[in-house]
Coordinates of N, CA, C and O and ligand atoms in Angstrom, one line a residue:
X7 N -105.1 -34.8 11.1 CA -105.1 -35.9 11.4 C -104.3 -36.7 10.8 O -103.6 -36.5 9.6
X8 N -104.0 -38.1 11.0 CA -102.5 -38.4 10.7 C -103.0 -39.4 9.5 O -104.9 -40.4 9.5
X9 N -102.4 -40.4 8.5 CA -102.4 -41.3 8.0 C -103.3 -41.3 6.6 O -104.5 -41.7 5.9
X10 N -103.7 -39.1 5.9 CA -104.8 -39.4 5.4 C -104.2 -38.8 4.5 O -102.8 -38.7 3.4
X11 N -104.9 -39.6 3.0 CA -104.0 -39.2 1.8 C -105.2 -38.4 0.9 O -106.1 -39.2 0.7
X12 N -104.5 -37.4 0.3 CA -105.4 -36.8 -1.1 C -106.5 -35.5 0.0 O -105.2 -34.6 0.1
X13 N -107.9 -36.0 -0.2 CA -108.3 -35.0 0.5 C -108.0 -33.6 1.1 O -107.0 -34.8 2.8
X14 N -108.2 -33.1 1.7 CA -108.3 -32.0 2.7 C -108.7 -32.8 4.2 O -110.2 -33.0 4.3
X15 N -108.4 -31.9 5.5 CA -108.8 -33.1 6.2 C -110.6 -32.3 6.3 O -111.5 -32.6 7.2
X16 N -110.8 -30.7 6.7 CA -111.4 -30.1 6.4 C -113.2 -30.6 5.2 O -114.4 -30.5 6.0
X17 N -112.4 -31.2 4.0 CA -113.5 -31.8 3.1 C -114.2 -32.8 3.5 O -115.0 -33.4 3.7
X18 N -113.1 -33.9 4.4 CA -113.5 -35.5 4.5 C -114.3 -35.1 5.9 O -115.4 -35.8 5.9
X19 N -114.2 -33.9 7.0 CA -115.0 -34.1 7.6 C -116.6 -33.3 7.5 O -117.1 -34.0 8.4
X20 N -116.4 -32.6 6.6 CA -117.8 -31.9 6.5 C -118.5 -32.6 5.5 O -119.5 -32.4 5.4
X21 N -117.9 -33.9 5.3 CA -118.9 -34.8 4.6 C -119.5 -35.9 5.3 O -120.7 -36.4 5.2
X22 N -119.4 -35.6 6.6 CA -120.3 -36.3 7.9 C -121.0 -35.6 8.6 O -120.5 -34.7 8.7
X23 N -122.6 -36.1 8.0 CA -123.6 -35.4 8.4 C -123.3 -34.7 10.3 O -123.9 -33.7 11.1
X24 N -123.0 -35.6 10.9 CA -122.5 -35.6 12.0 C -121.7 -34.0 12.8 O -121.6 -33.4 13.3
X25 N -121.5 -33.1 11.6 CA -120.1 -32.2 11.7 C -121.0 -31.1 10.9 O -120.5 -30.2 11.3
X26 N -122.1 -31.8 10.3 CA -122.9 -30.5 9.8 C -123.1 -29.1 10.7 O -123.5 -29.6 11.6
X27 N -123.3 -28.1 10.0 CA -123.1 -26.8 11.1 C -121.6 -26.3 11.7 O -121.9 -25.2 12.7
X28 N -121.3 -27.3 12.1 CA -120.0 -26.6 12.8 C -118.9 -25.4 12.3 O -118.9 -25.6 11.0
X29 N -118.6 -25.5 13.4 CA -117.6 -23.9 12.3 C -116.5 -24.5 12.2 O -115.6 -25.6 12.3
X30 N -115.4 -23.8 11.4 CA -114.2 -24.1 11.1 C -113.8 -24.2 12.1 O -112.7 -26.0 12.1
X31 N -113.4 -23.5 13.3 CA -112.5 -24.1 14.4 C -113.2 -25.3 15.4 O -112.7 -25.6 16.1
X32 N -114.2 -25.6 15.6 CA -115.0 -26.9 15.6 C -114.7 -27.7 14.9 O -113.3 -28.9 15.6
X33 N -114.4 -27.6 13.7 CA -113.8 -28.9 12.8 C -112.6 -28.8 12.8 O -111.6 -30.1 13.0
X34 N -111.2 -28.1 13.5 CA -110.1 -28.3 13.6 C -109.6 -28.8 15.2 O -108.9 -29.5 15.1
X35 N -110.8 -28.9 16.3 CA -110.6 -29.7 16.9 C -110.7 -31.1 16.7 O -109.8 -31.7 17.3
X36 N -111.9 -31.3 16.1 CA -112.0 -32.8 15.6 C -111.2 -33.5 14.8 O -110.9 -34.0 15.2
X37 N -110.7 -32.6 14.4 CA -109.2 -32.6 12.9 C -108.4 -33.6 13.6 O -107.3 -34.4 13.4
X38 N -108.0 -32.5 14.8 CA -106.9 -33.1 15.6 C -107.3 -34.3 16.5 O -105.8 -34.8 17.1
X39 N -108.1 -34.8 16.4 CA -108.6 -35.7 17.4 C -108.5 -37.3 16.5 O -108.3 -38.7 17.3
X40 N -108.5 -37.1 15.1 CA -109.3 -38.2 14.0 C -107.6 -38.6 13.0 O -107.3 -38.1 13.1
X41 N -108.4 -40.4 13.1 CA -106.9 -40.4 12.1 C -108.2 -41.3 11.0 O -108.9 -41.4 11.0
X42 N -107.6 -41.1 10.2 CA -107.9 -42.1 9.3 C -107.7 -43.7 9.0 O -106.7 -44.0 9.3
X43 N -108.8 -44.7 8.7 CA -108.5 -45.8 8.3 C -108.9 -46.2 7.5 O -110.2 -46.0 6.8
X44 N -108.2 -47.3 6.8 CA -108.7 -48.5 5.3 C -109.0 -49.8 5.6 O -108.3 -50.1 6.6
X45 N -110.0 -50.3 5.8 CA -111.0 -51.0 5.9 C -110.9 -52.1 4.4 O -111.6 -51.9 3.2
X46 N -111.1 -53.3 4.3 CA -111.0 -54.2 2.7 C -112.2 -54.7 2.9 O -112.9 -55.2 4.3
X47 N -112.7 -55.0 1.9 CA -114.5 -55.9 2.4 C -114.4 -57.4 2.9 O -113.1 -58.1 2.6
X48 N -115.3 -57.8 3.9 CA -115.3 -58.6 5.2 C -114.5 -58.3 6.1 O -114.9 -59.3 6.8
X49 N -113.5 -57.5 6.0 CA -113.2 -56.9 7.1 C -114.1 -56.5 8.4 O -114.7 -55.9 8.5
X50 N -113.9 -56.7 9.5 CA -115.1 -56.8 10.8 C -114.6 -55.5 11.5 O -113.2 -55.0 11.9
X51 N -115.2 -54.2 11.2 CA -115.2 -52.8 11.6 C -115.1 -52.7 13.6 O -114.6 -52.1 14.4
X52 N -115.8 -53.7 14.1 CA -116.6 -53.9 15.8 C -117.0 -55.1 16.2 O -118.0 -55.6 15.1
X53 N -116.9 -55.5 16.5 CA -117.5 -57.4 17.2 C -118.5 -56.9 18.1 O -117.7 -56.9 18.9
X54 N -119.5 -57.8 17.8 CA -120.7 -57.8 19.6 C -119.6 -58.6 20.3 O -119.3 -59.5 20.0
X55 N -120.1 -58.2 21.6 CA -119.7 -58.2 22.8 C -118.4 -57.8 23.6 O -117.9 -58.1 24.5
X56 N -117.9 -57.5 22.2 CA -116.4 -57.0 22.9 C -116.1 -55.1 23.2 O -116.9 -54.9 23.2
X57 N -114.7 -55.2 23.7 CA -114.6 -53.9 24.4 C -114.8 -52.9 23.1 O -114.1 -52.9 22.4
X58 N -115.0 -51.9 23.6 CA -115.5 -50.4 22.2 C -114.2 -49.2 22.4 O -114.4 -49.0 23.9
X59 N -113.6 -49.8 21.7 CA -112.5 -48.3 22.1 C -112.5 -46.7 21.2 O -111.3 -46.4 21.5
X60 N -113.4 -47.0 20.0 CA -112.9 -45.9 19.3 C -114.7 -45.4 17.9 O -115.6 -46.6 18.0
X61 N -115.2 -44.6 17.8 CA -116.0 -43.9 17.0 C -115.5 -44.3 15.7 O -115.0 -43.9 15.6
X62 N -116.1 -44.5 14.6 CA -115.8 -44.9 13.0 C -117.0 -44.0 12.7 O -118.3 -44.2 12.4
X63 N -116.4 -43.1 11.8 CA -117.9 -42.6 10.8 C -116.5 -42.9 9.5 O -115.6 -42.8 8.9
X64 N -117.9 -43.1 8.6 CA -118.0 -44.0 7.3 C -117.9 -42.5 6.7 O -118.6 -41.7 6.1
X65 N -116.5 -43.1 5.4 CA -116.8 -41.7 4.6 C -116.7 -42.3 3.4 O -117.8 -41.9 2.3
X66 N -116.5 -43.7 3.5 CA -116.9 -44.3 1.4 C -117.3 -45.5 2.2 O -116.3 -46.2 2.9
X67 N -117.7 -46.0 1.3 CA -118.2 -47.6 1.8 C -119.3 -48.3 2.5 O -120.2 -47.3 2.7
X68 N -119.8 -49.2 2.4 CA -120.7 -49.5 2.8 C -120.1 -50.7 3.9 O -119.2 -51.5 3.3
X69 N -121.4 -51.2 4.9 CA -120.9 -52.3 5.9 C -122.2 -52.6 6.6 O -123.6 -51.9 6.6
X70 N -122.2 -53.9 6.7 CA -123.8 -54.2 7.4 C -123.6 -54.8 8.7 O -122.1 -54.8 9.4
X71 N -124.5 -54.4 9.5 CA -124.7 -54.4 11.3 C -125.9 -55.3 11.4 O -126.5 -55.7 10.9
X72 N -124.9 -56.6 12.2 CA -125.2 -57.9 13.1 C -125.7 -57.6 14.1 O -124.6 -57.4 15.1
X73 N -126.8 -58.6 14.6 CA -126.7 -58.3 16.4 C -127.4 -59.7 16.3 O -128.1 -60.2 15.8
X74 N -126.8 -60.7 17.0 CA -126.9 -62.3 17.0 C -126.6 -62.8 15.8 O -127.8 -63.8 15.8
X75 N -126.2 -62.3 14.8 CA -125.8 -63.2 13.3 C -126.9 -63.0 12.6 O -127.1 -62.9 11.6
X76 N -128.4 -61.8 13.1 CA -129.1 -61.5 12.3 C -128.5 -59.9 11.5 O -127.7 -59.2 12.4
X77 N -129.1 -59.8 10.0 CA -127.9 -58.5 9.7 C -129.7 -57.4 9.9 O -130.5 -57.9 9.7
X78 N -129.4 -56.4 10.5 CA -129.9 -55.6 11.2 C -130.4 -54.2 10.1 O -131.1 -53.9 10.1
X79 N -129.2 -54.3 9.4 CA -129.4 -52.5 8.6 C -127.2 -52.6 8.1 O -126.9 -53.5 8.6
X80 N -127.9 -51.6 7.0 CA -126.7 -51.0 6.4 C -126.1 -49.8 6.6 O -127.4 -48.9 7.0
X81 N -125.0 -49.7 7.0 CA -124.3 -48.3 7.1 C -123.3 -48.0 5.9 O -122.9 -48.5 5.5
X82 N -123.3 -46.3 5.6 CA -122.4 -46.3 4.1 C -121.6 -45.2 4.6 O -121.9 -44.3 5.6
X83 N -121.4 -44.3 3.6 CA -120.8 -42.6 3.8 C -122.0 -41.9 4.6 O -122.9 -41.2 4.7
X84 N -121.2 -41.2 5.6 CA -122.1 -40.3 6.5 C -122.6 -40.8 7.6 O -122.5 -40.3 8.9
X85 N -122.7 -41.8 7.7 CA -122.7 -42.8 9.0 C -121.6 -43.0 10.0 O -120.3 -43.3 9.3
X86 N -122.0 -42.9 11.3 CA -120.9 -43.8 12.1 C -121.5 -45.0 13.3 O -122.4 -45.5 13.1
X87 N -120.6 -45.9 14.0 CA -120.8 -46.7 14.7 C -119.7 -46.5 15.3 O -118.5 -46.0 15.7
X88 N -120.2 -47.2 16.6 CA -119.4 -47.5 18.1 C -119.7 -46.5 18.8 O -119.0 -46.5 19.8
X89 N -120.8 -45.4 18.7 CA -121.4 -44.4 19.7 C -121.6 -45.4 20.6 O -121.3 -44.5 22.1
X90 N -121.9 -46.2 21.1 CA -122.8 -47.2 21.9 C -122.0 -47.5 22.8 O -122.2 -46.9 24.1
X91 N -120.8 -48.4 22.9 CA -120.1 -49.1 23.8 C -119.2 -47.7 24.1 O -118.8 -47.7 25.6
X92 N -119.0 -46.1 23.5 CA -117.8 -45.4 24.3 C -118.7 -44.7 25.3 O -118.1 -44.1 26.4
X93 N -120.7 -44.3 25.0 CA -121.1 -43.9 25.9 C -120.8 -44.4 27.4 O -121.3 -43.7 28.6
X94 N -121.1 -45.6 27.4 CA -122.1 -46.5 28.9 C -120.9 -47.5 29.5 O -120.4 -47.8 30.1
X95 N -120.0 -48.3 27.8 CA -118.5 -48.1 28.7 C -118.5 -50.0 28.6 O -118.2 -51.0 29.2
X96 N -120.4 -49.7 27.9 CA -120.2 -51.8 27.9 C -120.0 -52.2 26.6 O -119.0 -51.2 26.1
X97 N -120.4 -53.7 26.5 CA -119.8 -53.7 25.6 C -119.9 -53.8 23.9 O -121.3 -52.9 24.2
X98 N -119.5 -54.0 22.9 CA -120.4 -53.4 21.3 C -121.6 -54.0 21.2 O -121.8 -55.6 21.8
X99 N -122.6 -53.8 20.5 CA -124.0 -54.3 20.4 C -124.1 -54.9 19.4 O -124.9 -55.6 18.8
X100 N -122.7 -54.8 18.7 CA -123.2 -55.6 17.6 C -121.9 -56.0 16.6 O -120.9 -55.6 17.1
X101 N -121.7 -56.9 15.1 CA -120.9 -56.5 14.8 C -120.9 -55.8 13.5 O -122.2 -56.1 12.9
X102 N -119.6 -55.6 13.2 CA -120.0 -54.2 11.9 C -118.7 -54.9 10.9 O -118.0 -55.1 11.1
X103 N -119.5 -55.6 9.8 CA -118.7 -56.1 8.6 C -118.4 -55.0 7.6 O -119.5 -55.2 7.1
X104 N -117.4 -54.3 6.8 CA -117.3 -54.1 5.3 C -117.6 -54.9 4.5 O -117.2 -56.2 4.7
X105 N -118.6 -54.6 3.4 CA -119.0 -54.9 2.8 C -118.6 -54.9 0.8 O -119.1 -55.9 0.1
X106 N -118.0 -53.9 1.8 CA -116.7 -53.2 0.4 C -115.9 -52.7 1.0 O -115.4 -52.5 2.0
X107 N -115.0 -52.5 0.5 CA -114.1 -51.7 0.6 C -114.3 -50.5 1.8 O -115.5 -49.4 0.9
X108 N -113.6 -49.7 2.9 CA -114.5 -49.0 3.8 C -113.2 -48.1 4.0 O -112.0 -48.4 4.3
X109 N -113.5 -46.8 3.5 CA -112.4 -45.3 4.2 C -113.1 -45.0 5.3 O -114.1 -44.7 5.2
X110 N -112.6 -44.5 6.3 CA -113.2 -44.0 7.4 C -112.1 -43.6 8.3 O -110.8 -42.6 7.9
X111 N -112.8 -42.2 9.3 CA -112.4 -41.7 10.5 C -112.2 -42.2 11.5 O -113.8 -42.4 11.7
X112 N -111.4 -42.1 12.8 CA -111.3 -43.2 14.2 C -110.9 -41.9 14.8 O -110.1 -41.1 14.8
X113 N -112.1 -42.0 15.7 CA -112.1 -41.0 16.7 C -112.0 -42.0 18.7 O -112.8 -42.6 18.6
X114 N -110.7 -42.6 18.4 CA -110.9 -43.0 20.1 C -111.2 -43.0 20.9 O -111.8 -41.2 21.7
X115 N -111.5 -43.4 21.9 CA -112.0 -43.3 23.6 C -112.6 -41.6 24.2 O -113.1 -40.6 23.9
X116 N -110.7 -40.8 24.3 CA -110.9 -40.5 25.4 C -110.8 -38.7 24.8 O -111.7 -37.8 25.0
X117 N -110.2 -39.6 22.8 CA -110.8 -38.0 22.3 C -112.4 -37.9 21.8 O -112.3 -36.7 21.7
X118 N -113.2 -38.9 21.6 CA -114.3 -38.7 21.7 C -114.8 -38.0 22.7 O -115.8 -37.1 22.6
X119 N -114.6 -38.0 24.5 CA -115.0 -37.1 25.0 C -114.8 -35.8 25.0 O -116.0 -35.2 25.3
X120 N -113.3 -36.1 24.7 CA -112.8 -34.1 24.4 C -113.6 -33.5 23.6 O -114.2 -32.7 23.8
X121 N -113.7 -34.0 22.4 CA -114.6 -33.3 21.5 C -116.2 -33.3 21.7 O -116.7 -32.0 21.2
X122 N -116.8 -34.2 22.1 CA -118.4 -33.6 22.7 C -118.2 -32.6 24.4 O -118.9 -32.3 24.2
X123 N -117.0 -32.6 24.7 CA -117.0 -31.1 25.1 C -116.6 -29.8 24.6 O -117.2 -29.3 24.5
X124 N -115.8 -30.1 23.7 CA -115.2 -28.9 22.8 C -117.1 -28.5 21.8 O -116.9 -27.2 21.8
X125 N -117.2 -29.7 21.8 CA -118.6 -29.3 20.0 C -119.7 -29.7 20.8 O -120.1 -31.1 20.2
X126 N -120.4 -28.9 21.7 CA -121.8 -29.8 21.9 C -123.0 -30.2 21.3 O -123.2 -31.2 21.5
X127 N -122.7 -29.1 19.6 CA -123.5 -29.4 19.0 C -123.4 -31.2 18.3 O -124.5 -31.8 18.0
X128 N -122.6 -31.5 18.8 CA -122.4 -33.3 18.5 C -123.4 -34.0 19.3 O -123.7 -34.9 18.9
X129 N -123.0 -33.5 20.5 CA -123.5 -34.3 21.5 C -125.6 -34.5 21.3 O -125.8 -36.1 21.1
X130 N -125.5 -33.5 20.5 CA -127.0 -33.1 20.4 C -127.1 -33.8 19.5 O -128.3 -35.0 19.2
X131 N -126.7 -33.9 18.0 CA -126.7 -35.1 17.0 C -126.7 -36.4 17.2 O -127.2 -37.6 17.1
X132 N -125.5 -36.3 17.5 CA -125.3 -37.6 18.7 C -126.4 -38.4 19.8 O -126.6 -39.9 18.8
X133 N -126.8 -37.8 20.6 CA -128.1 -38.8 20.9 C -129.5 -39.0 19.9 O -130.1 -39.7 20.0
X134 N -129.4 -38.0 19.3 CA -130.4 -38.5 18.3 C -130.7 -39.6 17.3 O -131.4 -40.2 17.4
X135 N -129.1 -39.9 16.6 CA -129.0 -41.2 16.0 C -129.5 -42.5 17.2 O -129.7 -43.3 17.0
X136 N -128.6 -41.9 18.3 CA -128.8 -43.0 19.5 C -130.3 -43.3 19.5 O -130.9 -44.2 20.1
X137 N -131.3 -42.5 19.8 CA -132.3 -42.6 20.1 C -133.5 -43.4 18.7 O -133.7 -44.1 19.3
X138 N -132.5 -43.2 18.0 CA -133.5 -43.7 16.6 C -133.3 -45.1 16.4 O -133.6 -45.9 15.8
X139 N -131.7 -45.3 16.8 CA -131.3 -47.1 16.9 C -131.8 -47.3 18.2 O -132.4 -48.9 18.4
X140 N -132.4 -46.7 19.3 CA -133.0 -47.3 20.1 C -134.0 -47.9 20.0 O -134.7 -49.0 20.1
X141 N -134.8 -46.7 19.0 CA -136.5 -47.0 18.4 C -136.1 -48.6 17.5 O -136.8 -49.5 17.8
X142 N -135.3 -48.3 16.5 CA -134.8 -49.7 15.9 C -135.5 -51.1 16.5 O -135.3 -51.8 15.8
X143 N -134.3 -51.0 17.3 CA -134.1 -51.9 18.4 C -134.9 -52.8 19.1 O -135.2 -53.7 18.9
X144 N -136.3 -51.5 19.7 CA -137.3 -51.6 20.0 C -138.1 -51.9 19.4 O -138.7 -53.1 19.7
X145 N -138.3 -52.2 18.1 CA -139.1 -52.3 17.3 C -139.1 -53.6 16.6 O -139.6 -55.0 16.9
X146 N -137.8 -54.1 16.8 CA -137.5 -55.8 16.1 C -137.8 -56.3 17.5 O -137.6 -57.8 17.2
X147 N -137.4 -56.0 18.0 CA -137.9 -56.8 19.4 C -139.1 -57.5 19.9 O -139.7 -58.0 20.6
X148 N -139.9 -56.9 19.1 CA -141.6 -57.2 19.6 C -142.1 -57.7 18.4 O -141.5 -57.5 16.9
Ligands
CMP225 P1 -121.3 -50.3 19.2 O1 -122.2 -51.0 20.3 O2 -120.5 -49.4 20.2 O3 -121.2 -51.5 18.5 C1 -121.4 -52.0 17.8 C2 -122.1 -50.6 16.6 O4 -123.3 -50.8 15.6 C3 -122.8 -49.5 17.8 O5 -122.5 -49.1 18.7 C4 -124.1 -49.1 16.9 O6 -122.7 -47.7 16.6 C5 -123.8 -49.7 15.7 N1 -125.6 -50.2 16.0 C6 -126.0 -51.1 16.4 N2 -127.4 -51.1 16.7 C7 -127.5 -50.4 15.0 C8 -128.9 -50.3 14.9 N3 -129.7 -50.9 14.9 N4 -129.0 -49.3 13.8 C9 -127.6 -48.5 12.8 N5 -126.5 -49.1 13.9 C10 -126.3 -50.0 15.0

């Protein structure tokens, strides 16, 4: 993992529920693929309608998810964002803005697919979250 300061890579990854239960070898695969990114409060992590190029996993801090200008939820430590565009190649479904300083791990598209191939358990967790988000969107639509 590049650009990291302080905590060990595996410690940071172990804080993310997406990776819970992964073996050390699996975590090493992921570690090779992620970089650390820091966002300041007010900074946009992804913009509705834009092309998605990475999955962002929040280690520290909070961010607001807005669709069509309405806040639909907040995300925080352990949550990930950006999976939808990576999965279907479509535009970002929401704008996510840091409401505090945010420390995150970033997985670019190509590495995202590699990691999903190497660590199938991740695909299961990701699909579960995707289904939960789909239900939440559906409920708001009616
Ligand atoms: P993506 O569409 O790539 O970019 C915006 C991201 O916001 C999206 O992926 C999800 O990760 C996230 N997102 C969209 N809607 C919700 C929601 N209802 N709850 C949590 N996160 C969401």
